[in-house]
PDB file of C-alpha atoms in Angstrom:
ATOM      1  CA  ASP A1096     -45.169  15.148  18.811  1.00 54.00           C
ATOM      2  CA  THR A1097     -43.552  12.277  20.706  1.00 60.00           C
ATOM      3  CA  GLU A1098     -41.153  11.071  18.030  1.00 92.00           C
ATOM      4  CA  VAL A1099     -37.459  10.619  17.713  1.00 96.00           C
ATOM      5  CA  THR A1100     -36.568  10.573  14.028  1.00 97.00           C
ATOM      6  CA  GLN A1101     -33.422   8.890  12.745  1.00 97.00           C
ATOM      7  CA  THR A1102     -31.905   9.033   9.282  1.00 97.00           C
ATOM      8  CA  PRO A1103     -30.901   7.112   7.314  1.00 97.00           C
ATOM      9  CA  LYS A1104     -32.797   3.913   8.166  1.00 96.00           C
ATOM     10  CA  HIS A1105     -30.169   1.814   6.397  1.00 97.00           C
ATOM     11  CA  LEU A1106     -26.536   2.589   5.605  1.00 96.00           C
ATOM     12  CA  VAL A1107     -23.880   0.484   3.885  1.00 96.00           C
ATOM     13  CA  MET A1108     -20.346   1.797   3.979  1.00 93.00           C
ATOM     14  CA  GLY A1109     -16.825   0.692   3.269  1.00 91.00           C
ATOM     15  CA  MET A1110     -14.092   0.790   5.880  1.00 89.00           C
ATOM     16  CA  THR A1111     -12.552   3.923   4.354  1.00 89.00           C
ATOM     17  CA  ASN A1112     -15.806   5.885   4.047  1.00 90.00           C
ATOM     18  CA  LYS A1113     -16.982   8.799   6.164  1.00 95.00           C
ATOM     19  CA  LYS A1114     -20.685   8.952   6.899  1.00 96.00           C
ATOM     20  CA  SER A1115     -23.028  10.409   9.502  1.00 97.00           C
ATOM     21  CA  LEU A1116     -26.135   9.261  11.325  1.00 98.00           C
ATOM     22  CA  LYS A1117     -28.674  11.912  12.264  1.00 98.00           C
ATOM     23  CA  CYS A1118     -31.266  12.126  15.013  1.00 98.00           C
ATOM     24  CA  GLU A1119     -33.917  14.747  15.700  1.00 98.00           C
ATOM     25  CA  GLN A1120     -36.479  15.289  18.470  1.00 96.00           C
ATOM     26  CA  HIS A1121     -38.899  18.149  19.014  1.00 91.00           C
ATOM     27  CA  MET A1122     -40.188  17.222  22.466  1.00 92.00           C
ATOM     28  CA  GLY A1123     -38.000  19.751  24.288  1.00 91.00           C
ATOM     29  CA  HIS A1124     -35.966  16.955  25.844  1.00 91.00           C
ATOM     30  CA  ARG A1125     -32.656  17.974  27.360  1.00 90.00           C
ATOM     31  CA  ALA A1126     -30.788  14.665  27.229  1.00 90.00           C
ATOM     32  CA  MET A1127     -29.982  12.701  24.065  1.00 93.00           C
ATOM     33  CA  TYR A1128     -28.309   9.333  23.723  1.00 94.00           C
ATOM     34  CA  TRP A1129     -26.624   7.038  21.219  1.00 96.00           C
ATOM     35  CA  TYR A1130     -26.951   3.300  21.736  1.00 96.00           C
ATOM     36  CA  LYS A1131     -25.520   0.412  19.724  1.00 97.00           C
ATOM     37  CA  GLN A1132     -27.532  -2.805  19.442  1.00 97.00           C
ATOM     38  CA  LYS A1133     -26.220  -6.070  18.030  1.00 96.00           C
ATOM     39  CA  ALA A1134     -28.617  -8.829  17.004  1.00 93.00           C
ATOM     40  CA  LYS A1135     -30.350 -10.558  19.935  1.00 91.00           C
ATOM     41  CA  LYS A1136     -28.623  -8.277  22.449  1.00 95.00           C
ATOM     42  CA  PRO A1137     -29.787  -5.342  24.565  1.00 96.00           C
ATOM     43  CA  PRO A1138     -28.912  -1.773  23.608  1.00 95.00           C
ATOM     44  CA  GLU A1139     -25.426  -0.702  24.751  1.00 94.00           C
ATOM     45  CA  LEU A1140     -24.924   2.907  25.749  1.00 92.00           C
ATOM     46  CA  MET A1141     -22.336   4.812  23.723  1.00 95.00           C
ATOM     47  CA  PHE A1142     -22.782   8.524  24.467  1.00 94.00           C
ATOM     48  CA  VAL A1143     -24.999  10.833  26.489  1.00 91.00           C
ATOM     49  CA  TYR A1144     -25.496  14.528  25.858  1.00 92.00           C
ATOM     50  CA  SER A1145     -27.020  16.553  28.662  1.00 89.00           C
ATOM     51  CA  TYR A1146     -27.949  20.175  27.933  1.00 90.00           C
ATOM     52  CA  GLU A1147     -25.998  19.861  24.659  1.00 93.00           C
ATOM     53  CA  LYS A1148     -22.784  18.892  26.442  1.00 92.00           C
ATOM     54  CA  LEU A1149     -21.213  15.437  26.271  1.00 93.00           C
ATOM     55  CA  SER A1150     -21.701  13.990  29.741  1.00 87.00           C
ATOM     56  CA  ILE A1151     -20.994  10.292  29.207  1.00 84.00           C
ATOM     57  CA  ASN A1152     -18.664   8.531  26.766  1.00 87.00           C
ATOM     58  CA  GLU A1153     -18.675   4.797  27.408  1.00 86.00           C
ATOM     59  CA  SER A1154     -15.086   4.297  26.197  1.00 89.00           C
ATOM     60  CA  VAL A1155     -16.224   4.326  22.590  1.00 94.00           C
ATOM     61  CA  PRO A1156     -13.458   4.155  19.922  1.00 95.00           C
ATOM     62  CA  SER A1157     -12.607   7.478  18.304  1.00 94.00           C
ATOM     63  CA  ARG A1158     -13.843   6.260  14.918  1.00 96.00           C
ATOM     64  CA  PHE A1159     -17.261   7.189  16.344  1.00 97.00           C
ATOM     65  CA  SER A1160     -17.593  10.933  16.887  1.00 97.00           C
ATOM     66  CA  PRO A1161     -20.791  12.396  18.358  1.00 97.00           C
ATOM     67  CA  GLU A1162     -21.997  15.934  17.873  1.00 97.00           C
ATOM     68  CA  CYS A1163     -24.930  17.842  19.350  1.00 96.00           C
ATOM     69  CA  PRO A1164     -25.422  21.011  17.241  1.00 95.00           C
ATOM     70  CA  ASN A1165     -28.467  22.095  19.271  1.00 93.00           C
ATOM     71  CA  SER A1166     -30.965  20.736  21.748  1.00 90.00           C
ATOM     72  CA  SER A1167     -33.022  19.037  19.030  1.00 95.00           C
ATOM     73  CA  LEU A1168     -30.298  17.430  16.949  1.00 97.00           C
ATOM     74  CA  LEU A1169     -27.764  14.700  17.537  1.00 98.00           C
ATOM     75  CA  ASN A1170     -25.282  13.375  15.003  1.00 98.00           C
ATOM     76  CA  LEU A1171     -22.928  10.421  14.997  1.00 98.00           C
ATOM     77  CA  HIS A1172     -20.011  10.781  12.607  1.00 97.00           C
ATOM     78  CA  LEU A1173     -18.478   7.539  11.374  1.00 96.00           C
ATOM     79  CA  HIS A1174     -14.987   7.115   9.970  1.00 95.00           C
ATOM     80  CA  ALA A1175     -12.724   4.132   9.313  1.00 93.00           C
ATOM     81  CA  LEU A1176     -15.207   1.668  10.777  1.00 94.00           C
ATOM     82  CA  GLN A1177     -14.641  -2.054  11.059  1.00 95.00           C
ATOM     83  CA  PRO A1178     -17.018  -4.844   9.985  1.00 95.00           C
ATOM     84  CA  GLU A1179     -17.692  -5.598  13.677  1.00 96.00           C
ATOM     85  CA  ASP A1180     -19.214  -2.128  13.975  1.00 97.00           C
ATOM     86  CA  SER A1181     -22.163  -3.342  11.895  1.00 97.00           C
ATOM     87  CA  ALA A1182     -25.213  -2.991  14.143  1.00 97.00           C
ATOM     88  CA  LEU A1183     -28.434  -1.085  14.749  1.00 97.00           C
ATOM     89  CA  TYR A1184     -27.649   2.390  16.083  1.00 98.00           C
ATOM     90  CA  LEU A1185     -30.427   3.789  18.245  1.00 97.00           C
ATOM     91  CA  CYS A1186     -30.916   7.386  19.225  1.00 97.00           C
ATOM     92  CA  ALA A1187     -32.967   8.220  22.311  1.00 94.00           C
ATOM     93  CA  SER A1188     -33.989  11.257  24.300  1.00 93.00           C
ATOM     94  CA  SER A1189     -35.270  11.916  27.803  1.00 89.00           C
ATOM     95  CA  GLN A1190     -36.876  14.931  29.387  1.00 86.00           C
ATOM     96  CA  GLU A1191     -34.379  15.624  32.149  1.00 76.00           C
ATOM     97  CA  GLY A1192     -30.846  16.711  31.431  1.00 61.00           C
ATOM     98  CA  GLY A1193     -29.371  16.674  34.884  1.00 55.00           C
ATOM     99  CA  GLY A1194     -30.161  13.189  36.013  1.00 54.00           C
ATOM    100  CA  PHE A1195     -32.117  10.265  34.682  1.00 55.00           C
ATOM    101  CA  THR A1196     -35.500   9.836  36.267  1.00 60.00           C
ATOM    102  CA  GLY A1197     -37.866   8.962  33.490  1.00 71.00           C
ATOM    103  CA  GLU A1198     -38.709   7.482  30.148  1.00 83.00           C
ATOM    104  CA  LEU A1199     -36.304   7.057  27.272  1.00 89.00           C
ATOM    105  CA  PHE A1200     -37.881   7.722  23.888  1.00 92.00           C
ATOM    106  CA  PHE A1201     -36.127   5.703  21.185  1.00 95.00           C
ATOM    107  CA  GLY A1202     -36.026   6.224  17.460  1.00 96.00           C
ATOM    108  CA  GLU A1203     -36.420   3.298  15.082  1.00 96.00           C
ATOM    109  CA  GLY A1204     -32.689   3.102  14.535  1.00 97.00           C
ATOM    110  CA  SER A1205     -30.202   3.238  11.684  1.00 97.00           C
ATOM    111  CA  ARG A1206     -29.056  -0.178  10.537  1.00 97.00           C
ATOM    112  CA  LEU A1207     -25.389   0.078   9.614  1.00 97.00           C
ATOM    113  CA  THR A1208     -23.473  -2.467   7.554  1.00 96.00           C
ATOM    114  CA  VAL A1209     -19.706  -2.058   7.209  1.00 96.00           C
ATOM    115  CA  LEU A1210     -18.159  -3.957   4.322  1.00 93.00           C
TER     116      LEU A1210
ATOM    117  CA  GLY B1010     -21.518  -0.998  38.310  1.00 80.00           C
ATOM    118  CA  GLU B1011     -25.042  -2.278  38.024  1.00 86.00           C
ATOM    119  CA  ASN B1012     -25.688  -5.747  36.585  1.00 92.00           C
ATOM    120  CA  VAL B1013     -29.174  -6.861  35.503  1.00 96.00           C
ATOM    121  CA  GLU B1014     -29.962 -10.517  34.810  1.00 97.00           C
ATOM    122  CA  GLN B1015     -33.164 -11.431  32.914  1.00 98.00           C
ATOM    123  CA  HIS B1016     -34.914 -14.813  32.560  1.00 98.00           C
ATOM    124  CA  PRO B1017     -36.044 -16.599  30.536  1.00 98.00           C
ATOM    125  CA  SER B1018     -34.310 -15.637  27.287  1.00 97.00           C
ATOM    126  CA  THR B1019     -37.211 -17.062  25.273  1.00 98.00           C
ATOM    127  CA  LEU B1020     -40.808 -17.692  26.285  1.00 98.00           C
ATOM    128  CA  SER B1021     -43.538 -19.285  24.222  1.00 98.00           C
ATOM    129  CA  VAL B1022     -47.163 -19.178  25.408  1.00 98.00           C
ATOM    130  CA  GLN B1023     -50.588 -19.868  23.959  1.00 98.00           C
ATOM    131  CA  GLU B1024     -52.839 -16.920  23.249  1.00 98.00           C
ATOM    132  CA  GLY B1025     -54.839 -16.122  26.359  1.00 97.00           C
ATOM    133  CA  ASP B1026     -52.254 -17.522  28.780  1.00 98.00           C
ATOM    134  CA  SER B1027     -50.163 -15.417  31.155  1.00 98.00           C
ATOM    135  CA  ALA B1028     -46.471 -14.646  30.715  1.00 98.00           C
ATOM    136  CA  VAL B1029     -43.976 -13.800  33.450  1.00 98.00           C
ATOM    137  CA  ILE B1030     -40.478 -12.408  32.930  1.00 98.00           C
ATOM    138  CA  LYS B1031     -38.086 -12.001  35.857  1.00 98.00           C
ATOM    139  CA  CYS B1032     -35.094  -9.747  36.449  1.00 98.00           C
ATOM    140  CA  THR B1033     -32.579  -9.398  39.252  1.00 98.00           C
ATOM    141  CA  TYR B1034     -30.290  -6.442  39.846  1.00 96.00           C
ATOM    142  CA  SER B1035     -27.108  -6.053  41.825  1.00 95.00           C
ATOM    143  CA  ASP B1036     -26.923  -2.424  42.977  1.00 91.00           C
ATOM    144  CA  SER B1037     -29.138  -1.723  45.982  1.00 91.00           C
ATOM    145  CA  ALA B1038     -28.986   2.004  45.101  1.00 89.00           C
ATOM    146  CA  SER B1039     -31.027   1.407  41.917  1.00 90.00           C
ATOM    147  CA  ASN B1040     -34.456   2.964  42.301  1.00 89.00           C
ATOM    148  CA  TYR B1041     -36.062   3.055  38.861  1.00 89.00           C
ATOM    149  CA  PHE B1042     -37.075  -0.083  36.946  1.00 93.00           C
ATOM    150  CA  PRO B1043     -38.607   0.263  33.472  1.00 93.00           C
ATOM    151  CA  TRP B1044     -39.691  -2.403  31.012  1.00 96.00           C
ATOM    152  CA  TYR B1045     -39.283  -1.883  27.281  1.00 96.00           C
ATOM    153  CA  LYS B1046     -40.903  -3.741  24.393  1.00 97.00           C
ATOM    154  CA  GLN B1047     -39.048  -3.962  21.082  1.00 97.00           C
ATOM    155  CA  GLU B1048     -40.950  -5.095  18.033  1.00 95.00           C
ATOM    156  CA  LEU B1049     -39.158  -6.274  14.916  1.00 92.00           C
ATOM    157  CA  GLY B1050     -37.549  -3.382  13.032  1.00 89.00           C
ATOM    158  CA  LYS B1051     -38.401  -0.819  15.707  1.00 92.00           C
ATOM    159  CA  GLY B1052     -36.749   0.857  18.650  1.00 95.00           C
ATOM    160  CA  PRO B1053     -37.616  -0.140  22.230  1.00 95.00           C
ATOM    161  CA  GLN B1054     -40.746   1.442  23.681  1.00 95.00           C
ATOM    162  CA  LEU B1055     -41.518   1.895  27.364  1.00 93.00           C
ATOM    163  CA  ILE B1056     -44.527  -0.187  28.428  1.00 96.00           C
ATOM    164  CA  ILE B1057     -44.458   0.174  32.209  1.00 95.00           C
ATOM    165  CA  ASP B1058     -42.086   1.316  34.941  1.00 92.00           C
ATOM    166  CA  ILE B1059     -41.878   1.209  38.716  1.00 92.00           C
ATOM    167  CA  ARG B1060     -39.966   3.176  41.304  1.00 88.00           C
ATOM    168  CA  SER B1061     -38.505   1.794  44.494  1.00 83.00           C
ATOM    169  CA  ASN B1062     -41.106   3.357  46.766  1.00 84.00           C
ATOM    170  CA  VAL B1063     -43.819   1.155  45.209  1.00 83.00           C
ATOM    171  CA  GLY B1064     -44.180  -2.634  45.330  1.00 91.00           C
ATOM    172  CA  GLU B1065     -46.561  -3.165  42.449  1.00 95.00           C
ATOM    173  CA  LYS B1066     -47.980  -1.262  39.501  1.00 94.00           C
ATOM    174  CA  LYS B1067     -50.625  -2.308  37.019  1.00 96.00           C
ATOM    175  CA  ASP B1068     -51.741  -0.988  33.632  1.00 94.00           C
ATOM    176  CA  GLN B1069     -54.557  -3.001  32.036  1.00 96.00           C
ATOM    177  CA  ARG B1070     -53.080  -6.433  31.148  1.00 97.00           C
ATOM    178  CA  ILE B1071     -49.567  -5.541  32.274  1.00 98.00           C
ATOM    179  CA  ALA B1072     -48.233  -5.455  35.835  1.00 98.00           C
ATOM    180  CA  VAL B1073     -44.824  -5.120  37.413  1.00 98.00           C
ATOM    181  CA  THR B1074     -43.818  -6.208  40.921  1.00 97.00           C
ATOM    182  CA  LEU B1075     -40.706  -5.174  42.809  1.00 96.00           C
ATOM    183  CA  ASN B1076     -39.012  -6.877  45.759  1.00 95.00           C
ATOM    184  CA  LYS B1077     -36.312  -4.514  46.987  1.00 93.00           C
ATOM    185  CA  THR B1078     -35.079  -6.870  49.675  1.00 94.00           C
ATOM    186  CA  ALA B1079     -34.425  -9.651  47.207  1.00 95.00           C
ATOM    187  CA  LYS B1080     -33.445  -7.172  44.456  1.00 96.00           C
ATOM    188  CA  HIS B1081     -35.730  -8.596  41.850  1.00 96.00           C
ATOM    189  CA  PHE B1082     -38.641  -7.378  39.763  1.00 97.00           C
ATOM    190  CA  SER B1083     -41.013  -9.097  37.379  1.00 98.00           C
ATOM    191  CA  LEU B1084     -43.257  -8.317  34.421  1.00 98.00           C
ATOM    192  CA  HIS B1085     -46.623 -10.041  34.263  1.00 98.00           C
ATOM    193  CA  ILE B1086     -48.727 -10.037  31.091  1.00 98.00           C
ATOM    194  CA  THR B1087     -52.213 -11.552  31.360  1.00 98.00           C
ATOM    195  CA  GLU B1088     -54.509 -12.685  28.539  1.00 98.00           C
ATOM    196  CA  THR B1089     -51.652 -12.605  26.049  1.00 98.00           C
ATOM    197  CA  GLN B1090     -52.394 -11.711  22.440  1.00 97.00           C
ATOM    198  CA  PRO B1091     -50.345 -12.314  19.254  1.00 96.00           C
ATOM    199  CA  GLU B1092     -49.444  -8.615  19.178  1.00 96.00           C
ATOM    200  CA  ASP B1093     -47.646  -9.091  22.489  1.00 98.00           C
ATOM    201  CA  SER B1094     -44.999 -11.084  20.575  1.00 98.00           C
ATOM    202  CA  ALA B1095     -41.782  -9.060  20.804  1.00 98.00           C
ATOM    203  CA  VAL B1096     -38.526  -8.798  22.722  1.00 98.00           C
ATOM    204  CA  TYR B1097     -38.906  -7.418  26.232  1.00 98.00           C
ATOM    205  CA  PHE B1098     -36.070  -5.733  28.132  1.00 98.00           C
ATOM    206  CA  CYS B1099     -35.996  -4.933  31.822  1.00 97.00           C
ATOM    207  CA  ALA B1100     -33.673  -2.202  33.050  1.00 94.00           C
ATOM    208  CA  ALA B1101     -32.498  -0.508  36.219  1.00 93.00           C
ATOM    209  CA  SER B1102     -31.080   2.891  36.983  1.00 87.00           C
ATOM    210  CA  ILE B1103     -30.154   5.244  39.770  1.00 78.00           C
ATOM    211  CA  SER B1104     -31.668   8.722  39.792  1.00 65.00           C
ATOM    212  CA  ALA B1105     -29.125  11.493  39.202  1.00 55.00           C
ATOM    213  CA  GLY B1106     -27.284   9.302  36.743  1.00 60.00           C
ATOM    214  CA  ASN B1107     -27.935   9.250  33.005  1.00 59.00           C
ATOM    215  CA  MET B1108     -27.674   5.532  32.491  1.00 80.00           C
ATOM    216  CA  LEU B1109     -30.015   2.604  32.196  1.00 87.00           C
ATOM    217  CA  THR B1110     -28.572  -0.876  32.580  1.00 90.00           C
ATOM    218  CA  PHE B1111     -30.560  -3.315  30.464  1.00 94.00           C
ATOM    219  CA  GLY B1112     -31.174  -6.990  31.048  1.00 97.00           C
ATOM    220  CA  GLY B1113     -30.351  -9.434  28.261  1.00 97.00           C
ATOM    221  CA  GLY B1114     -33.883  -9.514  26.845  1.00 98.00           C
ATOM    222  CA  THR B1115     -36.698 -12.063  26.565  1.00 98.00           C
ATOM    223  CA  ARG B1116     -38.181 -13.063  23.235  1.00 98.00           C
ATOM    224  CA  LEU B1117     -41.890 -13.643  23.868  1.00 98.00           C
ATOM    225  CA  MET B1118     -43.843 -15.622  21.282  1.00 98.00           C
ATOM    226  CA  VAL B1119     -47.620 -15.805  21.621  1.00 98.00           C
ATOM    227  CA  LYS B1120     -49.075 -18.623  19.542  1.00 96.00           C
ATOM    228  CA  PRO B1121     -52.616 -18.099  18.243  1.00 92.00           C
TER     229      PRO B1121
END
């Protein structure tokens, strides 16, 4: 099983809503990532979890709140978002947790629209 | 921090022709250089990678070359097919970090 599964695939929310994006992998990977991708742009790193601990936060606004309940699951909690936060949110995982040396496995993404 | 520049931003070729995409990086400590392919509606997928102790790597129709002195690396696709049409991203990273720095992407269109 070499898949990273993201739900939901599409999400529309108002600026006052609270919603969550979910990501799951069963490859035994020890690092998990959230990326944000705007149209015609490369993925931008938001957060990295290594061995279930937050290791990198790329100065992301607090309206985005990550959570790693266990080594297979990664959530991104959304609250009071702005229309400019509309984007494709990609989850990824990699085998190593203590230093990046190999392939990132990406999910298909959750396309978020903030009205 | 690392900065990766990628050219061209769009590339249109006839089926069967070759395609070349070039990237330059700024941090001489970078030692891992992957290439990702992103098809419409999907996440990026690794297609080939190279480490700094190797100058060239080939996998069927795809090859990557690395020039550490000049700090640039290139993706070569031969005998292009319509299914090669996608956005391609180069990236660079330093081992012992947890970050990839992506280039800006190249939209490759292969015309049948």
